[in-house]
Amino acid sequence: MNPASLIPMAEAIPIHWAWFDVLLITTFAAHVLFMNALLGSAAIGLVQAARGQAGLIREVGMKLPPLLALTINLGVAPLLFLQVNYGNFDYVSSVLMGGWWLAVIFVLLYSYYGFYLYKFKYETMGKGLRLVLFGSSVLGLVYVGFMFSNNMTLMLRPEGWQPYFDGYGGFLNWRDPALYPRFLHMMVGALAVGGLFVALLGKHMKNDGFVETGMWWFIRATMVNLAVGVWFLMALPDKVMLAFMGGNLPATLTLVAGLASAGVLLYAGFRMEPMRVAGWAALTVFLMAFVRHWVRVLYLDPWFTMDSVPVTNQYGSFYLFLGFVAGGGALIAYMLKLYYKSRQGRA
């Protein structure tokens, strides 16, 4: 069977596709920062608790419910923008995964309420139950991450959809050699950003122990992740890998910029400057989200290009979207102003 025959026809979009790509990259970078802070800090807190240092997991656990809520909300936007431009691939991979993909909702809900119970029932639960609840919630997030890695890689390989028609419904992308370093790259990155989050929390609380612990995790996880990134690059198909090694100048420059930013990030980490690291971390994550987008474009190039998608040039909905973004941003800024003002009054 010709894999091209399995790809649904792309729907017309209202405005030029580049707008949706920019929004996809930007919102995905924001989502990754929050997701990494959430999962990484939770995993670090769990490891420290297993070592007999329960203070960190207690403080981190108090921050996880709102952090998870923000992560979920920030994850909706890039998923929607992805479906606008690449829905004819993403919808297919989601359907092919079947129950594995649907289970993401229920597992995420379990982790969500697990962290809430940990926060609000901390005093009434025994130590063992607390650790089991917290640990299983962290594992739930790891499952969600692995399913997303499966979906985002499966959508790029129409030639890998064939097993469904051979009677293998609800399958995962096990045969893709890029799946494992891609998933590990995200998980180790979560430990790095989670360590940074712990360090920033310690700086806010004036707790030097938290700052030291957080930066220890950040530096080592970042160094390991550079090696995992090389593995990920080598696991890509030759055409995609060579594009990042000079075959495609924009893709190569994006990767070089990301590595340069990571180098400055690591230097600031060695100098124990968590605030400066935070700024460089945001830039590095944005550049790596751009690299990830190049991977998607290069993978799909034999099957699909955005230039082939019809555009209706109906900008009304886009202007309405921008208006709601501006108005919503102003309201959020006002609410934050009132919140911090009320905190100062209570103090």
CSV table of C-alpha atoms in Angstrom, one decimal:
chain,number,residue,atom,x,y,z
A,1,MET,CA,0.0,0.0,0.0
A,2,ASN,CA,1.3,3.5,-0.9
A,3,PRO,CA,1.6,5.4,2.4
A,4,ALA,CA,0.6,8.7,0.6
A,5,SER,CA,-2.8,7.2,0.0
A,6,LEU,CA,-3.4,7.1,3.8
A,7,ILE,CA,-2.9,10.8,4.3
A,8,PRO,CA,-6.2,12.7,4.5
A,9,MET,CA,-6.6,15.8,2.4
A,10,ALA,CA,-5.7,19.1,4.2
A,11,GLU,CA,-8.5,21.4,5.0
A,12,ALA,CA,-8.4,25.1,4.0
A,13,ILE,CA,-7.1,27.5,6.6
A,14,PRO,CA,-8.4,31.1,7.0
A,15,ILE,CA,-5.0,32.9,7.1
A,16,HIS,CA,-1.4,32.3,6.0
A,17,TRP,CA,0.0,29.1,7.6
A,18,ALA,CA,3.1,31.0,8.9
A,19,TRP,CA,1.0,32.7,11.6
A,20,PHE,CA,-0.1,29.4,13.0
A,21,ASP,CA,3.4,28.0,12.9
A,22,VAL,CA,4.7,31.0,14.9
A,23,LEU,CA,1.9,30.7,17.4
A,24,LEU,CA,2.6,26.9,17.6
A,25,ILE,CA,6.3,27.3,18.4
A,26,THR,CA,5.8,30.2,20.9
A,27,THR,CA,2.9,28.6,22.8
A,28,PHE,CA,4.7,25.2,22.8
A,29,ALA,CA,7.8,26.7,24.3
A,30,ALA,CA,5.7,28.3,27.1
A,31,HIS,CA,4.0,24.9,27.7
A,32,VAL,CA,7.4,23.1,27.9
A,33,LEU,CA,8.8,25.5,30.4
A,34,PHE,CA,5.9,24.9,32.8
A,35,MET,CA,5.7,21.2,32.1
A,36,ASN,CA,9.5,20.8,32.8
A,37,ALA,CA,9.2,22.8,36.0
A,38,LEU,CA,6.3,20.7,37.1
A,39,LEU,CA,7.7,17.2,36.3
A,40,GLY,CA,11.3,18.0,37.0
A,41,SER,CA,10.7,19.5,40.4
A,42,ALA,CA,8.3,16.7,41.4
A,43,ALA,CA,10.9,14.1,40.4
A,44,ILE,CA,13.7,15.8,42.2
A,45,GLY,CA,11.5,16.2,45.3
A,46,LEU,CA,10.7,12.5,45.2
A,47,VAL,CA,14.4,11.5,44.9
A,48,GLN,CA,15.4,13.8,47.8
A,49,ALA,CA,12.6,12.4,49.9
A,50,ALA,CA,13.9,8.8,49.2
A,51,ARG,CA,17.3,10.1,50.5
A,52,GLY,CA,15.7,11.2,53.7
A,53,GLN,CA,15.4,14.9,52.9
A,54,ALA,CA,11.6,15.5,53.1
A,55,GLY,CA,11.7,19.3,53.2
A,56,LEU,CA,12.0,19.8,49.5
A,57,ILE,CA,9.2,17.5,48.4
A,58,ARG,CA,6.9,19.2,50.9
A,59,GLU,CA,7.6,22.7,49.5
A,60,VAL,CA,7.5,21.6,45.9
A,61,GLY,CA,4.3,19.6,46.5
A,62,MET,CA,2.5,22.8,47.6
A,63,LYS,CA,3.3,24.4,44.2
A,64,LEU,CA,2.3,21.5,42.0
A,65,PRO,CA,-1.5,21.8,41.7
A,66,PRO,CA,-1.5,25.3,40.3
A,67,LEU,CA,1.6,24.5,38.2
A,68,LEU,CA,-0.1,21.5,36.7
A,69,ALA,CA,-3.2,23.6,35.9
A,70,LEU,CA,-1.1,26.2,34.1
A,71,THR,CA,0.8,23.4,32.3
A,72,ILE,CA,-2.5,21.9,31.0
A,73,ASN,CA,-4.0,25.3,30.0
A,74,LEU,CA,-0.8,26.3,28.2
A,75,GLY,CA,-0.7,22.9,26.4
A,76,VAL,CA,-4.1,23.4,24.8
A,77,ALA,CA,-3.0,26.2,22.5
A,78,PRO,CA,-0.1,24.5,20.8
A,79,LEU,CA,-2.1,21.3,20.4
A,80,LEU,CA,-4.9,23.3,18.6
A,81,PHE,CA,-2.4,25.2,16.4
A,82,LEU,CA,-0.8,21.9,15.5
A,83,GLN,CA,-4.1,20.5,14.5
A,84,VAL,CA,-4.9,23.6,12.3
A,85,ASN,CA,-1.7,23.2,10.2
A,86,TYR,CA,-1.0,19.5,10.6
A,87,GLY,CA,-4.3,18.0,11.6
A,88,ASN,CA,-4.3,15.6,8.6
A,89,PHE,CA,-1.3,13.8,10.3
A,90,ASP,CA,-2.0,14.4,14.0
A,91,TYR,CA,-5.6,13.2,13.9
A,92,VAL,CA,-4.5,10.0,12.1
A,93,SER,CA,-1.8,9.2,14.6
A,94,SER,CA,-4.2,9.9,17.5
A,95,VAL,CA,-6.8,7.5,16.1
A,96,LEU,CA,-4.1,4.8,15.4
A,97,MET,CA,-3.0,4.9,19.0
A,98,GLY,CA,-6.5,4.3,20.2
A,99,GLY,CA,-6.9,3.5,23.9
A,100,TRP,CA,-3.3,4.5,24.6
A,101,TRP,CA,-4.1,8.0,23.6
A,102,LEU,CA,-7.5,8.2,25.3
A,103,ALA,CA,-6.0,7.0,28.5
A,104,VAL,CA,-3.9,10.2,28.7
A,105,ILE,CA,-7.0,12.1,29.9
A,106,PHE,CA,-7.7,9.7,32.8
A,107,VAL,CA,-4.0,9.4,33.8
A,108,LEU,CA,-3.6,13.1,33.8
A,109,LEU,CA,-6.7,13.5,35.9
A,110,TYR,CA,-5.3,11.0,38.4
A,111,SER,CA,-2.0,12.9,38.6
A,112,TYR,CA,-3.9,16.2,39.0
A,113,TYR,CA,-6.0,15.0,41.9
A,114,GLY,CA,-3.1,13.1,43.4
A,115,PHE,CA,-1.1,16.3,43.8
A,116,TYR,CA,-4.2,18.1,45.2
A,117,LEU,CA,-4.6,15.3,47.8
A,118,TYR,CA,-0.9,15.5,48.7
A,119,LYS,CA,-1.2,19.3,49.2
A,120,PHE,CA,-4.5,19.5,51.2
A,121,LYS,CA,-4.4,16.1,53.0
A,122,TYR,CA,-0.7,16.2,53.8
A,123,GLU,CA,-1.1,16.3,57.6
A,124,THR,CA,-3.7,13.5,57.7
A,125,MET,CA,-1.9,11.0,55.5
A,126,GLY,CA,0.9,8.7,56.6
A,127,LYS,CA,4.4,9.1,55.2
A,128,GLY,CA,4.2,5.9,53.1
A,129,LEU,CA,0.8,6.8,51.6
A,130,ARG,CA,2.1,10.3,50.8
A,131,LEU,CA,5.1,8.9,48.9
A,132,VAL,CA,3.0,6.3,47.0
A,133,LEU,CA,0.5,8.9,46.0
A,134,PHE,CA,3.1,11.4,45.0
A,135,GLY,CA,5.2,8.9,43.2
A,136,SER,CA,2.3,7.4,41.2
A,137,SER,CA,1.3,10.9,40.2
A,138,VAL,CA,4.8,11.6,38.9
A,139,LEU,CA,4.7,8.3,37.0
A,140,GLY,CA,1.3,9.3,35.5
A,141,LEU,CA,3.0,12.5,34.1
A,142,VAL,CA,5.8,10.3,32.6
A,143,TYR,CA,3.2,8.2,30.9
A,144,VAL,CA,1.5,11.3,29.5
A,145,GLY,CA,4.9,12.5,28.2
A,146,PHE,CA,5.6,9.1,26.6
A,147,MET,CA,2.3,9.0,24.8
A,148,PHE,CA,2.8,12.5,23.4
A,149,SER,CA,6.2,11.5,22.2
A,150,ASN,CA,4.6,8.5,20.5
A,151,ASN,CA,1.9,10.6,18.9
A,152,MET,CA,4.2,13.3,17.7
A,153,THR,CA,6.6,10.8,16.1
A,154,LEU,CA,3.9,8.6,14.7
A,155,MET,CA,2.3,11.5,12.9
A,156,LEU,CA,5.6,12.1,11.0
A,157,ARG,CA,5.8,8.6,9.6
A,158,PRO,CA,2.9,7.7,7.3
A,159,GLU,CA,4.9,4.6,6.3
A,160,GLY,CA,4.6,3.5,9.9
A,161,TRP,CA,0.8,3.5,9.7
A,162,GLN,CA,0.6,0.3,7.7
A,163,PRO,CA,0.4,-2.1,10.7
A,164,TYR,CA,-3.1,-0.8,11.5
A,165,PHE,CA,-4.3,-2.3,8.3
A,166,ASP,CA,-2.7,-5.6,9.2
A,167,GLY,CA,-4.9,-6.0,12.2
A,168,TYR,CA,-2.8,-4.2,14.9
A,169,GLY,CA,-5.2,-1.6,16.2
A,170,GLY,CA,-4.1,0.8,19.0
A,171,PHE,CA,-0.4,0.5,18.5
A,172,LEU,CA,2.6,2.6,19.6
A,173,ASN,CA,5.5,3.8,17.6
A,174,TRP,CA,8.0,1.3,19.0
A,175,ARG,CA,9.9,0.7,15.8
A,176,ASP,CA,11.0,4.3,15.4
A,177,PRO,CA,14.6,4.7,16.6
A,178,ALA,CA,14.1,8.4,17.2
A,179,LEU,CA,11.3,7.8,19.7
A,180,TYR,CA,13.5,6.9,22.6
A,181,PRO,CA,16.1,9.7,22.5
A,182,ARG,CA,13.3,12.2,21.7
A,183,PHE,CA,11.4,11.2,24.8
A,184,LEU,CA,14.5,11.0,27.0
A,185,HIS,CA,15.6,14.4,25.7
A,186,MET,CA,12.4,15.9,27.0
A,187,MET,CA,12.6,14.0,30.4
A,188,VAL,CA,16.2,14.9,31.1
A,189,GLY,CA,15.4,18.5,30.1
A,190,ALA,CA,12.6,18.4,32.6
A,191,LEU,CA,15.1,17.5,35.4
A,192,ALA,CA,17.2,20.5,34.3
A,193,VAL,CA,14.4,23.0,34.3
A,194,GLY,CA,12.9,21.4,37.5
A,195,GLY,CA,16.3,21.9,39.2
A,196,LEU,CA,16.2,25.5,38.1
A,197,PHE,CA,12.7,25.9,39.5
A,198,VAL,CA,13.9,24.4,42.8
A,199,ALA,CA,16.8,26.9,42.8
A,200,LEU,CA,14.4,29.8,42.1
A,201,LEU,CA,12.1,28.6,44.8
A,202,GLY,CA,15.0,28.5,47.2
A,203,LYS,CA,16.1,32.0,46.3
A,204,HIS,CA,12.6,33.3,46.9
A,205,MET,CA,12.5,31.5,50.3
A,206,LYS,CA,16.1,32.5,51.1
A,207,ASN,CA,16.9,28.8,51.5
A,208,ASP,CA,20.5,28.3,50.3
A,209,GLY,CA,20.1,24.5,50.6
A,210,PHE,CA,17.3,24.5,47.9
A,211,VAL,CA,19.4,26.8,45.7
A,212,GLU,CA,22.4,24.4,45.9
A,213,THR,CA,20.3,21.3,45.3
A,214,GLY,CA,18.4,22.9,42.4
A,215,MET,CA,21.6,24.1,40.7
A,216,TRP,CA,23.3,20.7,41.2
A,217,TRP,CA,20.4,19.0,39.4
A,218,PHE,CA,20.3,21.7,36.7
A,219,ILE,CA,24.0,21.5,35.8
A,220,ARG,CA,24.2,17.8,35.7
A,221,ALA,CA,20.9,17.2,33.8
A,222,THR,CA,21.9,19.9,31.2
A,223,MET,CA,25.2,18.2,30.6
A,224,VAL,CA,23.6,14.8,30.2
A,225,ASN,CA,20.9,16.3,28.0
A,226,LEU,CA,23.6,17.6,25.6
A,227,ALA,CA,24.7,14.0,25.1
A,228,VAL,CA,21.1,12.8,24.7
A,229,GLY,CA,20.6,15.5,22.1
A,230,VAL,CA,23.5,14.2,20.0
A,231,TRP,CA,21.9,10.7,20.2
A,232,PHE,CA,18.6,12.2,19.1
A,233,LEU,CA,20.3,13.9,16.2
A,234,MET,CA,22.0,10.7,15.1
A,235,ALA,CA,18.8,8.7,15.4
A,236,LEU,CA,17.0,10.9,12.9
A,237,PRO,CA,16.7,9.7,9.2
A,238,ASP,CA,19.8,10.6,7.2
A,239,LYS,CA,18.0,13.3,5.2
A,240,VAL,CA,16.7,15.1,8.3
A,241,MET,CA,20.0,14.7,10.2
A,242,LEU,CA,22.1,16.1,7.3
A,243,ALA,CA,19.7,19.1,7.0
A,244,PHE,CA,20.8,20.1,10.5
A,245,MET,CA,24.5,19.6,9.5
A,246,GLY,CA,24.5,22.1,6.7
A,247,GLY,CA,22.0,20.7,4.2
A,248,ASN,CA,19.4,23.2,5.2
A,249,LEU,CA,20.9,26.5,6.3
A,250,PRO,CA,17.9,27.9,8.3
A,251,ALA,CA,17.5,24.6,10.2
A,252,THR,CA,21.3,24.4,10.8
A,253,LEU,CA,21.5,28.0,12.1
A,254,THR,CA,18.5,27.4,14.4
A,255,LEU,CA,20.3,24.4,15.9
A,256,VAL,CA,23.6,26.3,16.2
A,257,ALA,CA,21.8,29.2,18.0
A,258,GLY,CA,20.1,26.7,20.4
A,259,LEU,CA,23.4,25.1,21.2
A,260,ALA,CA,25.1,28.5,21.7
A,261,SER,CA,22.3,29.5,24.0
A,262,ALA,CA,22.6,26.3,25.9
A,263,GLY,CA,26.3,26.9,26.3
A,264,VAL,CA,25.7,30.4,27.9
A,265,LEU,CA,23.0,28.8,30.0
A,266,LEU,CA,25.4,26.2,31.4
A,267,TYR,CA,28.0,28.9,32.0
A,268,ALA,CA,25.5,30.9,34.1
A,269,GLY,CA,24.6,27.7,35.9
A,270,PHE,CA,28.2,27.0,36.9
A,271,ARG,CA,28.3,30.6,38.3
A,272,MET,CA,25.3,29.8,40.5
A,273,GLU,CA,23.2,32.6,39.0
A,274,PRO,CA,19.6,31.1,38.9
A,275,MET,CA,17.9,34.4,37.8
A,276,ARG,CA,20.2,34.8,34.8
A,277,VAL,CA,19.9,31.0,34.0
A,278,ALA,CA,16.1,31.5,33.9
A,279,GLY,CA,16.3,34.1,31.2
A,280,TRP,CA,18.7,31.9,29.1
A,281,ALA,CA,16.6,28.8,29.8
A,282,ALA,CA,13.5,30.6,28.3
A,283,LEU,CA,15.5,31.5,25.1
A,284,THR,CA,17.0,28.0,24.8
A,285,VAL,CA,13.7,26.3,25.1
A,286,PHE,CA,12.2,28.6,22.5
A,287,LEU,CA,15.1,27.8,20.1
A,288,MET,CA,14.8,24.1,20.7
A,289,ALA,CA,11.0,24.3,20.1
A,290,PHE,CA,12.0,25.9,16.8
A,291,VAL,CA,14.4,23.0,16.1
A,292,ARG,CA,11.6,20.5,16.9
A,293,HIS,CA,9.4,22.3,14.4
A,294,TRP,CA,12.2,22.0,11.8
A,295,VAL,CA,12.3,18.2,12.5
A,296,ARG,CA,8.5,18.0,11.8
A,297,VAL,CA,8.8,20.0,8.6
A,298,LEU,CA,11.7,18.0,7.3
A,299,TYR,CA,10.1,14.6,8.2
A,300,LEU,CA,6.9,15.6,6.4
A,301,ASP,CA,8.6,17.1,3.4
A,302,PRO,CA,8.3,14.0,1.1
A,303,TRP,CA,4.5,13.8,1.9
A,304,PHE,CA,3.3,17.3,2.6
A,305,THR,CA,4.2,21.0,2.5
A,306,MET,CA,2.2,23.9,4.0
A,307,ASP,CA,2.4,25.8,0.6
A,308,SER,CA,0.0,23.2,-0.8
A,309,VAL,CA,-2.8,24.1,1.8
A,310,PRO,CA,-5.5,26.4,0.4
A,311,VAL,CA,-5.9,29.7,2.2
A,312,THR,CA,-9.3,31.5,2.3
A,313,ASN,CA,-7.8,34.9,3.5
A,314,GLN,CA,-10.6,35.4,6.1
A,315,TYR,CA,-8.7,37.5,8.7
A,316,GLY,CA,-11.7,38.4,10.8
A,317,SER,CA,-11.4,35.5,13.2
A,318,PHE,CA,-7.7,36.2,13.5
A,319,TYR,CA,-8.2,39.8,14.5
A,320,LEU,CA,-10.8,38.7,17.0
A,321,PHE,CA,-8.3,36.2,18.4
A,322,LEU,CA,-5.7,39.0,18.8
A,323,GLY,CA,-8.2,41.2,20.5
A,324,PHE,CA,-9.1,38.5,23.0
A,325,VAL,CA,-5.3,37.8,23.6
A,326,ALA,CA,-4.7,41.5,24.3
A,327,GLY,CA,-7.8,41.9,26.5
A,328,GLY,CA,-7.2,38.7,28.4
A,329,GLY,CA,-3.5,39.6,28.9
A,330,ALA,CA,-4.6,43.0,30.3
A,331,LEU,CA,-7.1,41.4,32.7
A,332,ILE,CA,-4.5,38.8,33.9
A,333,ALA,CA,-2.0,41.6,34.5
A,334,TYR,CA,-4.6,43.5,36.5
A,335,MET,CA,-5.6,40.5,38.6
A,336,LEU,CA,-1.9,39.8,39.3
A,337,LYS,CA,-1.5,43.4,40.4
A,338,LEU,CA,-4.4,43.1,42.8
A,339,TYR,CA,-3.1,39.8,44.1
A,340,TYR,CA,0.3,41.1,45.0
A,341,LYS,CA,-1.2,44.3,46.4
A,342,SER,CA,-3.4,42.3,48.7
A,343,ARG,CA,-0.4,40.2,49.8
A,344,GLN,CA,1.5,43.3,50.7
A,345,GLY,CA,-1.5,44.5,52.7
A,346,ARG,CA,-1.7,41.3,54.7
A,347,ALA,CA,2.0,41.4,55.4
